[in-house]
Amino acid sequence: MRIAVAGGTGVVGRHAFEAGRAAGHDVVVLSRSTGADVITGVGLVDALQGADAVIDVTNTTTLSAAKAISFFEAATRNLLAAEEAAGVGHHVALSIVGIDGIDSSYYAGKLAQERAVAAGPVPFTIARAAQFHEFAGQLLAGMSGPVALMPKLLMRPVAAREVGEHLVRVASGAAAGRARDLVGPRDEVLVDLARRQLAFDGVRRRVLGVRLPGAYGKGLASGSLRGGADAVQGQITFDEWLGNEDHPREK
C-alpha cells in the first residue's frame, strides 16, 4: 500500500518512514522540503495522489495553548481536505496517552487535533503514545547554562522507533477510531531520565525538578500520562535506548 507520512523527517516521522519501507509499503514524505505544506495546504493534493493512508506526526514546539491549537487545527484541516480530494481512505493521527484531563498548554492543541480528526470527512484512527525516550534530551538541548530545570513528570516513556513501527501497523489496518495506547516498558520520572542521559554522555550538569503551576503542571505530576493497564507495551527501555544509535548525544 502507499502511505504518506506528514512530518516524515521528524523524530517519529523518520522511523515511520523506515518502518513502512521495511514492511514493503510505498512510503512518501509530506514536508515543506518535498513541496507539501500542511499549514498552507500547498502541494498536498498532488502529493497524496494514489495514497491509501496518511500518518500525521506533524508537530510544533510551544507551551501556548492558543498557538498549539492554531497549528494542529490548521494542519489537520488541510490534510483532511486534501485526503478527501485525493481519495485517501485512512487518516492516522499520533496523539498522547492520558491527556484527557489536561486541556491546557501544548496538550490543548493535541486534544483539538483529535476533535478535528473525529469530526472530519476521512475514516480515521487516533493512536496515542506515551512520551518518547527522546523527550528528556529535547528539553536539555533547549536549555543553556550549568543547571537544567525539568518539570515534575511521571511517565512511561517509549522509543520513537517503536512508535513509528506502531503507526505503520495501525495505518496498514482498517480505520478504527481509536487504537490501543502505546507506552514504554517501565515507569520513570523525567528528572531521573535527564540525569541518566547526562551521566551516560559524560556531561557535568545539574538537573533540578520543578512542579509546574496550573492544570498542566498538575497533570504532568499526576501519573495519568503513564497510561492504563490495557496499553500496548514497548520493549526498549530508556537505558537500552541510551546505548543504541537512536540516542542523540548531549554535548
PDB file of C-alpha atoms in Angstrom:
ATOM      1  CA  MET A   1       0.000   0.000   0.000  1.00  0.00           C
ATOM      2  CA  ARG A   2       1.010   3.633  -0.391  1.00  0.00           C
ATOM      3  CA  ILE A   3       1.468   5.533   2.882  1.00  0.00           C
ATOM      4  CA  ALA A   4       2.167   9.252   3.173  1.00  0.00           C
ATOM      5  CA  VAL A   5       3.876  10.458   6.355  1.00  0.00           C
ATOM      6  CA  ALA A   6       3.181  14.097   7.242  1.00  0.00           C
ATOM      7  CA  GLY A   7       6.160  15.266   9.256  1.00  0.00           C
ATOM      8  CA  GLY A   8       8.208  12.367   7.908  1.00  0.00           C
ATOM      9  CA  THR A   9      11.565  13.984   8.648  1.00  0.00           C
ATOM     10  CA  GLY A  10      10.925  14.451  12.396  1.00  0.00           C
ATOM     11  CA  VAL A  11      11.712  12.372  15.477  1.00  0.00           C
ATOM     12  CA  VAL A  12       8.896   9.869  14.933  1.00  0.00           C
ATOM     13  CA  GLY A  13       8.302  10.506  11.245  1.00  0.00           C
ATOM     14  CA  ARG A  14      11.667   9.208  10.113  1.00  0.00           C
ATOM     15  CA  HIS A  15      11.054   5.962  11.984  1.00  0.00           C
ATOM     16  CA  ALA A  16       7.577   5.627  10.494  1.00  0.00           C
ATOM     17  CA  PHE A  17       9.122   6.129   7.051  1.00  0.00           C
ATOM     18  CA  GLU A  18      11.761   3.453   7.696  1.00  0.00           C
ATOM     19  CA  ALA A  19       9.240   1.036   9.219  1.00  0.00           C
ATOM     20  CA  GLY A  20       6.877   1.453   6.289  1.00  0.00           C
ATOM     21  CA  ARG A  21       9.618   0.779   3.779  1.00  0.00           C
ATOM     22  CA  ALA A  22      10.821  -2.242   5.773  1.00  0.00           C
ATOM     23  CA  ALA A  23       7.263  -3.630   5.705  1.00  0.00           C
ATOM     24  CA  GLY A  24       7.192  -3.375   1.918  1.00  0.00           C
ATOM     25  CA  HIS A  25       4.983  -0.304   1.597  1.00  0.00           C
ATOM     26  CA  ASP A  26       5.430   2.560  -0.841  1.00  0.00           C
ATOM     27  CA  VAL A  27       6.113   5.442   1.573  1.00  0.00           C
ATOM     28  CA  VAL A  28       6.310   9.142   0.761  1.00  0.00           C
ATOM     29  CA  VAL A  29       7.150  12.088   3.000  1.00  0.00           C
ATOM     30  CA  LEU A  30       4.947  15.170   3.220  1.00  0.00           C
ATOM     31  CA  SER A  31       7.016  18.179   4.241  1.00  0.00           C
ATOM     32  CA  ARG A  32       7.839  21.652   3.016  1.00  0.00           C
ATOM     33  CA  SER A  33      11.114  20.289   1.670  1.00  0.00           C
ATOM     34  CA  THR A  34       9.152  17.939  -0.608  1.00  0.00           C
ATOM     35  CA  GLY A  35       6.740  20.676  -1.718  1.00  0.00           C
ATOM     36  CA  ALA A  36       3.812  19.772   0.557  1.00  0.00           C
ATOM     37  CA  ASP A  37       2.972  22.296   3.276  1.00  0.00           C
ATOM     38  CA  VAL A  38       0.407  21.238   5.872  1.00  0.00           C
ATOM     39  CA  ILE A  39      -0.041  24.771   7.219  1.00  0.00           C
ATOM     40  CA  THR A  40      -0.835  26.428   3.894  1.00  0.00           C
ATOM     41  CA  GLY A  41      -2.175  23.318   2.171  1.00  0.00           C
ATOM     42  CA  VAL A  42       0.041  23.955  -0.862  1.00  0.00           C
ATOM     43  CA  GLY A  43       1.032  20.779  -2.709  1.00  0.00           C
ATOM     44  CA  LEU A  44      -0.910  18.359  -0.517  1.00  0.00           C
ATOM     45  CA  VAL A  45      -3.483  17.117  -3.022  1.00  0.00           C
ATOM     46  CA  ASP A  46      -0.827  16.335  -5.642  1.00  0.00           C
ATOM     47  CA  ALA A  47       1.417  14.647  -3.066  1.00  0.00           C
ATOM     48  CA  LEU A  48      -1.447  12.421  -1.891  1.00  0.00           C
ATOM     49  CA  GLN A  49      -2.453  11.040  -5.271  1.00  0.00           C
ATOM     50  CA  GLY A  50      -2.626   7.259  -5.007  1.00  0.00           C
ATOM     51  CA  ALA A  51      -2.107   7.209  -1.239  1.00  0.00           C
ATOM     52  CA  ASP A  52      -4.110   4.696   0.773  1.00  0.00           C
ATOM     53  CA  ALA A  53      -3.304   6.131   4.205  1.00  0.00           C
ATOM     54  CA  VAL A  54      -1.772   9.195   5.833  1.00  0.00           C
ATOM     55  CA  ILE A  55       0.179   9.124   9.086  1.00  0.00           C
ATOM     56  CA  ASP A  56       0.186  12.568  10.682  1.00  0.00           C
ATOM     57  CA  VAL A  57       3.141  13.141  13.012  1.00  0.00           C
ATOM     58  CA  THR A  58       3.491  16.863  12.372  1.00  0.00           C
ATOM     59  CA  ASN A  59       4.456  18.857  15.424  1.00  0.00           C
ATOM     60  CA  THR A  60       5.115  22.301  16.835  1.00  0.00           C
ATOM     61  CA  THR A  61       7.181  23.323  19.864  1.00  0.00           C
ATOM     62  CA  THR A  62       5.170  25.592  22.130  1.00  0.00           C
ATOM     63  CA  LEU A  63       3.624  25.752  25.600  1.00  0.00           C
ATOM     64  CA  SER A  64       0.993  28.224  24.379  1.00  0.00           C
ATOM     65  CA  ALA A  65      -2.440  26.614  24.143  1.00  0.00           C
ATOM     66  CA  ALA A  66      -3.543  29.158  21.530  1.00  0.00           C
ATOM     67  CA  LYS A  67      -0.517  28.517  19.299  1.00  0.00           C
ATOM     68  CA  ALA A  68      -0.785  24.755  19.675  1.00  0.00           C
ATOM     69  CA  ILE A  69      -4.498  24.759  18.846  1.00  0.00           C
ATOM     70  CA  SER A  70      -3.941  27.012  15.834  1.00  0.00           C
ATOM     71  CA  PHE A  71      -1.185  24.784  14.448  1.00  0.00           C
ATOM     72  CA  PHE A  72      -2.870  21.427  14.918  1.00  0.00           C
ATOM     73  CA  GLU A  73      -6.285  22.589  13.716  1.00  0.00           C
ATOM     74  CA  ALA A  74      -4.798  24.148  10.571  1.00  0.00           C
ATOM     75  CA  ALA A  75      -2.615  21.142   9.779  1.00  0.00           C
ATOM     76  CA  THR A  76      -5.487  18.706  10.364  1.00  0.00           C
ATOM     77  CA  ARG A  77      -7.970  20.757   8.349  1.00  0.00           C
ATOM     78  CA  ASN A  78      -5.620  20.977   5.363  1.00  0.00           C
ATOM     79  CA  LEU A  79      -4.607  17.321   5.493  1.00  0.00           C
ATOM     80  CA  LEU A  80      -8.188  16.057   5.706  1.00  0.00           C
ATOM     81  CA  ALA A  81      -9.351  18.299   2.861  1.00  0.00           C
ATOM     82  CA  ALA A  82      -6.507  17.104   0.655  1.00  0.00           C
ATOM     83  CA  GLU A  83      -7.104  13.475   1.622  1.00  0.00           C
ATOM     84  CA  GLU A  84     -10.786  13.742   0.738  1.00  0.00           C
ATOM     85  CA  ALA A  85      -9.919  15.287  -2.621  1.00  0.00           C
ATOM     86  CA  ALA A  86      -7.303  12.614  -3.361  1.00  0.00           C
ATOM     87  CA  GLY A  87      -9.469   9.711  -2.196  1.00  0.00           C
ATOM     88  CA  VAL A  88      -7.327   8.668   0.778  1.00  0.00           C
ATOM     89  CA  GLY A  89      -9.189   6.116   2.902  1.00  0.00           C
ATOM     90  CA  HIS A  90      -7.428   6.219   6.280  1.00  0.00           C
ATOM     91  CA  HIS A  91      -6.070   9.094   8.384  1.00  0.00           C
ATOM     92  CA  VAL A  92      -3.859   8.123  11.335  1.00  0.00           C
ATOM     93  CA  ALA A  93      -3.096  10.845  13.884  1.00  0.00           C
ATOM     94  CA  LEU A  94      -0.452  10.470  16.578  1.00  0.00           C
ATOM     95  CA  SER A  95      -1.557  11.824  19.950  1.00  0.00           C
ATOM     96  CA  ILE A  96      -0.527  11.478  23.600  1.00  0.00           C
ATOM     97  CA  VAL A  97      -1.554   8.978  26.259  1.00  0.00           C
ATOM     98  CA  GLY A  98      -3.546  10.263  29.233  1.00  0.00           C
ATOM     99  CA  ILE A  99      -4.170  13.886  28.226  1.00  0.00           C
ATOM    100  CA  ASP A 100      -7.977  13.944  28.500  1.00  0.00           C
ATOM    101  CA  GLY A 101      -7.925  15.842  31.789  1.00  0.00           C
ATOM    102  CA  ILE A 102      -5.125  18.229  30.762  1.00  0.00           C
ATOM    103  CA  ASP A 103      -6.815  20.500  28.227  1.00  0.00           C
ATOM    104  CA  SER A 104      -4.183  23.222  28.554  1.00  0.00           C
ATOM    105  CA  SER A 105      -0.811  24.294  27.153  1.00  0.00           C
ATOM    106  CA  TYR A 106       0.533  22.014  24.384  1.00  0.00           C
ATOM    107  CA  TYR A 107      -1.958  19.274  25.221  1.00  0.00           C
ATOM    108  CA  ALA A 108      -4.844  21.603  24.375  1.00  0.00           C
ATOM    109  CA  GLY A 109      -3.544  21.542  20.806  1.00  0.00           C
ATOM    110  CA  LYS A 110      -3.394  17.758  20.698  1.00  0.00           C
ATOM    111  CA  LEU A 111      -6.944  17.451  22.044  1.00  0.00           C
ATOM    112  CA  ALA A 112      -8.116  19.978  19.454  1.00  0.00           C
ATOM    113  CA  GLN A 113      -6.402  17.880  16.801  1.00  0.00           C
ATOM    114  CA  GLU A 114      -8.216  14.754  17.991  1.00  0.00           C
ATOM    115  CA  ARG A 115     -11.564  16.539  17.850  1.00  0.00           C
ATOM    116  CA  ALA A 116     -10.876  17.848  14.345  1.00  0.00           C
ATOM    117  CA  VAL A 117      -9.898  14.388  13.107  1.00  0.00           C
ATOM    118  CA  ALA A 118     -13.006  12.794  14.616  1.00  0.00           C
ATOM    119  CA  ALA A 119     -15.253  15.440  13.039  1.00  0.00           C
ATOM    120  CA  GLY A 120     -13.580  15.229   9.631  1.00  0.00           C
ATOM    121  CA  PRO A 121     -14.632  13.505   6.398  1.00  0.00           C
ATOM    122  CA  VAL A 122     -11.926  10.800   6.291  1.00  0.00           C
ATOM    123  CA  PRO A 123     -12.075   7.452   8.145  1.00  0.00           C
ATOM    124  CA  PHE A 124      -9.561   7.760  10.965  1.00  0.00           C
ATOM    125  CA  THR A 125      -7.614   6.167  13.776  1.00  0.00           C
ATOM    126  CA  ILE A 126      -6.176   8.175  16.667  1.00  0.00           C
ATOM    127  CA  ALA A 127      -3.090   6.429  18.005  1.00  0.00           C
ATOM    128  CA  ARG A 128      -1.898   7.708  21.365  1.00  0.00           C
ATOM    129  CA  ALA A 129       1.623   7.071  22.619  1.00  0.00           C
ATOM    130  CA  ALA A 130       3.479   7.942  25.801  1.00  0.00           C
ATOM    131  CA  GLN A 131       6.322  10.477  25.816  1.00  0.00           C
ATOM    132  CA  PHE A 132       9.367   9.359  23.900  1.00  0.00           C
ATOM    133  CA  HIS A 133      12.755   8.402  25.331  1.00  0.00           C
ATOM    134  CA  GLU A 134      13.977  11.354  23.270  1.00  0.00           C
ATOM    135  CA  PHE A 135      11.940  13.836  25.349  1.00  0.00           C
ATOM    136  CA  ALA A 136      14.499  14.440  28.108  1.00  0.00           C
ATOM    137  CA  GLY A 137      17.230  15.186  25.584  1.00  0.00           C
ATOM    138  CA  GLN A 138      14.990  17.559  23.661  1.00  0.00           C
ATOM    139  CA  LEU A 139      14.369  19.565  26.826  1.00  0.00           C
ATOM    140  CA  LEU A 140      18.053  19.522  27.787  1.00  0.00           C
ATOM    141  CA  ALA A 141      19.050  20.750  24.329  1.00  0.00           C
ATOM    142  CA  GLY A 142      16.672  23.703  24.669  1.00  0.00           C
ATOM    143  CA  MET A 143      18.307  24.950  27.872  1.00  0.00           C
ATOM    144  CA  SER A 144      21.664  26.639  28.339  1.00  0.00           C
ATOM    145  CA  GLY A 145      23.848  27.001  31.377  1.00  0.00           C
ATOM    146  CA  PRO A 146      25.081  24.634  34.098  1.00  0.00           C
ATOM    147  CA  VAL A 147      21.610  23.963  35.558  1.00  0.00           C
ATOM    148  CA  ALA A 148      18.674  22.370  33.750  1.00  0.00           C
ATOM    149  CA  LEU A 149      15.137  22.540  35.105  1.00  0.00           C
ATOM    150  CA  MET A 150      12.847  19.598  34.384  1.00  0.00           C
ATOM    151  CA  PRO A 151       9.111  19.606  35.085  1.00  0.00           C
ATOM    152  CA  LYS A 152       7.880  17.024  37.557  1.00  0.00           C
ATOM    153  CA  LEU A 153       6.581  14.361  35.199  1.00  0.00           C
ATOM    154  CA  LEU A 154       5.607  10.783  35.971  1.00  0.00           C
ATOM    155  CA  MET A 155       5.860   8.907  32.706  1.00  0.00           C
ATOM    156  CA  ARG A 156       6.239   5.559  30.968  1.00  0.00           C
ATOM    157  CA  PRO A 157       8.452   6.551  28.037  1.00  0.00           C
ATOM    158  CA  VAL A 158       8.663   4.630  24.780  1.00  0.00           C
ATOM    159  CA  ALA A 159      11.241   4.665  21.988  1.00  0.00           C
ATOM    160  CA  ALA A 160      10.285   6.791  18.976  1.00  0.00           C
ATOM    161  CA  ARG A 161      11.362   3.885  16.770  1.00  0.00           C
ATOM    162  CA  GLU A 162       8.669   1.690  18.337  1.00  0.00           C
ATOM    163  CA  VAL A 163       6.112   4.487  17.924  1.00  0.00           C
ATOM    164  CA  GLY A 164       6.920   4.708  14.219  1.00  0.00           C
ATOM    165  CA  GLU A 165       6.512   0.951  13.822  1.00  0.00           C
ATOM    166  CA  HIS A 166       3.223   1.044  15.731  1.00  0.00           C
ATOM    167  CA  LEU A 167       1.853   3.791  13.489  1.00  0.00           C
ATOM    168  CA  VAL A 168       2.650   1.819  10.354  1.00  0.00           C
ATOM    169  CA  ARG A 169       0.835  -1.223  11.748  1.00  0.00           C
ATOM    170  CA  VAL A 170      -2.180   0.962  12.549  1.00  0.00           C
ATOM    171  CA  ALA A 171      -2.132   2.570   9.095  1.00  0.00           C
ATOM    172  CA  SER A 172      -1.948  -0.853   7.444  1.00  0.00           C
ATOM    173  CA  GLY A 173      -5.258  -1.873   9.005  1.00  0.00           C
ATOM    174  CA  ALA A 174      -8.777  -0.528   8.788  1.00  0.00           C
ATOM    175  CA  ALA A 175      -9.768   2.775  10.375  1.00  0.00           C
ATOM    176  CA  ALA A 176     -10.726   2.023  13.976  1.00  0.00           C
ATOM    177  CA  GLY A 177     -11.465   5.410  15.535  1.00  0.00           C
ATOM    178  CA  ARG A 178      -9.030   4.751  18.356  1.00  0.00           C
ATOM    179  CA  ALA A 179      -6.076   2.379  18.553  1.00  0.00           C
ATOM    180  CA  ARG A 180      -4.828   0.880  21.791  1.00  0.00           C
ATOM    181  CA  ASP A 181      -2.438   3.205  23.585  1.00  0.00           C
ATOM    182  CA  LEU A 182       1.308   2.556  23.293  1.00  0.00           C
ATOM    183  CA  VAL A 183       3.525   3.006  26.359  1.00  0.00           C
ATOM    184  CA  GLY A 184       7.052   2.064  27.332  1.00  0.00           C
ATOM    185  CA  PRO A 185       8.158  -0.899  29.440  1.00  0.00           C
ATOM    186  CA  ARG A 186       8.898   0.937  32.723  1.00  0.00           C
ATOM    187  CA  ASP A 187       7.586   3.730  34.904  1.00  0.00           C
ATOM    188  CA  GLU A 188      10.061   6.621  35.033  1.00  0.00           C
ATOM    189  CA  VAL A 189      10.437  10.168  36.355  1.00  0.00           C
ATOM    190  CA  LEU A 190      11.606  12.783  33.857  1.00  0.00           C
ATOM    191  CA  VAL A 191      14.253  14.373  36.079  1.00  0.00           C
ATOM    192  CA  ASP A 192      15.862  10.941  36.584  1.00  0.00           C
ATOM    193  CA  LEU A 193      15.972  10.346  32.822  1.00  0.00           C
ATOM    194  CA  ALA A 194      17.697  13.688  32.266  1.00  0.00           C
ATOM    195  CA  ARG A 195      20.318  12.897  34.913  1.00  0.00           C
ATOM    196  CA  ARG A 196      20.967   9.431  33.473  1.00  0.00           C
ATOM    197  CA  GLN A 197      21.289  10.801  29.959  1.00  0.00           C
ATOM    198  CA  LEU A 198      23.812  13.427  31.041  1.00  0.00           C
ATOM    199  CA  ALA A 199      25.794  10.852  33.029  1.00  0.00           C
ATOM    200  CA  PHE A 200      25.824   8.471  30.056  1.00  0.00           C
ATOM    201  CA  ASP A 201      27.060  11.256  27.787  1.00  0.00           C
ATOM    202  CA  GLY A 202      29.716  12.354  30.276  1.00  0.00           C
ATOM    203  CA  VAL A 203      28.232  15.827  30.695  1.00  0.00           C
ATOM    204  CA  ARG A 204      28.573  17.584  34.058  1.00  0.00           C
ATOM    205  CA  ARG A 205      25.349  19.480  34.560  1.00  0.00           C
ATOM    206  CA  ARG A 206      22.957  19.804  37.468  1.00  0.00           C
ATOM    207  CA  VAL A 207      19.317  18.876  36.925  1.00  0.00           C
ATOM    208  CA  LEU A 208      16.547  20.107  39.199  1.00  0.00           C
ATOM    209  CA  GLY A 209      12.925  19.022  39.165  1.00  0.00           C
ATOM    210  CA  VAL A 210      10.212  21.689  39.424  1.00  0.00           C
ATOM    211  CA  ARG A 211       6.443  21.424  39.762  1.00  0.00           C
ATOM    212  CA  LEU A 212       4.822  23.490  37.002  1.00  0.00           C
ATOM    213  CA  PRO A 213       1.792  25.569  38.015  1.00  0.00           C
ATOM    214  CA  GLY A 214      -1.815  25.151  36.963  1.00  0.00           C
ATOM    215  CA  ALA A 215      -3.688  22.291  35.351  1.00  0.00           C
ATOM    216  CA  TYR A 216      -0.781  21.484  33.064  1.00  0.00           C
ATOM    217  CA  GLY A 217       1.693  21.005  35.912  1.00  0.00           C
ATOM    218  CA  LYS A 218      -0.855  19.069  37.949  1.00  0.00           C
ATOM    219  CA  GLY A 219      -1.493  16.750  35.014  1.00  0.00           C
ATOM    220  CA  LEU A 220       2.198  16.098  34.412  1.00  0.00           C
ATOM    221  CA  ALA A 221       2.721  15.146  38.047  1.00  0.00           C
ATOM    222  CA  SER A 222      -0.468  13.088  38.371  1.00  0.00           C
ATOM    223  CA  GLY A 223       0.736   9.891  36.712  1.00  0.00           C
ATOM    224  CA  SER A 224      -2.076   9.931  34.132  1.00  0.00           C
ATOM    225  CA  LEU A 225       0.492  10.160  31.331  1.00  0.00           C
ATOM    226  CA  ARG A 226       1.688   6.664  32.204  1.00  0.00           C
ATOM    227  CA  GLY A 227      -1.405   5.185  30.573  1.00  0.00           C
ATOM    228  CA  GLY A 228      -3.571   2.282  31.663  1.00  0.00           C
ATOM    229  CA  ALA A 229      -3.117  -1.440  32.125  1.00  0.00           C
ATOM    230  CA  ASP A 230      -4.642  -2.227  28.713  1.00  0.00           C
ATOM    231  CA  ALA A 231      -2.000  -0.317  26.743  1.00  0.00           C
ATOM    232  CA  VAL A 232       0.356  -1.973  24.275  1.00  0.00           C
ATOM    233  CA  GLN A 233       3.800  -2.081  25.873  1.00  0.00           C
ATOM    234  CA  GLY A 234       7.019  -1.271  24.032  1.00  0.00           C
ATOM    235  CA  GLN A 235      10.166  -3.319  24.643  1.00  0.00           C
ATOM    236  CA  ILE A 236      13.072  -0.856  24.580  1.00  0.00           C
ATOM    237  CA  THR A 237      13.907   0.610  27.989  1.00  0.00           C
ATOM    238  CA  PHE A 238      15.363   4.091  28.373  1.00  0.00           C
ATOM    239  CA  ASP A 239      18.772   2.716  29.371  1.00  0.00           C
ATOM    240  CA  GLU A 240      18.806   0.365  26.378  1.00  0.00           C
ATOM    241  CA  TRP A 241      17.897   3.292  24.155  1.00  0.00           C
ATOM    242  CA  LEU A 242      20.824   5.309  25.543  1.00  0.00           C
ATOM    243  CA  GLY A 243      23.186   2.720  24.133  1.00  0.00           C
ATOM    244  CA  ASN A 244      21.761   2.499  20.623  1.00  0.00           C
ATOM    245  CA  GLU A 245      22.182   4.608  17.521  1.00  0.00           C
ATOM    246  CA  ASP A 246      18.871   6.445  18.019  1.00  0.00           C
ATOM    247  CA  HIS A 247      20.191   8.350  21.023  1.00  0.00           C
ATOM    248  CA  PRO A 248      21.474  11.842  20.121  1.00  0.00           C
ATOM    249  CA  ARG A 249      24.452  12.635  22.349  1.00  0.00           C
ATOM    250  CA  GLU A 250      24.423  15.635  24.674  1.00  0.00           C
ATOM    251  CA  LYS A 251      27.466  17.889  24.444  1.00  0.00           C
TER     252      LYS A 251
END
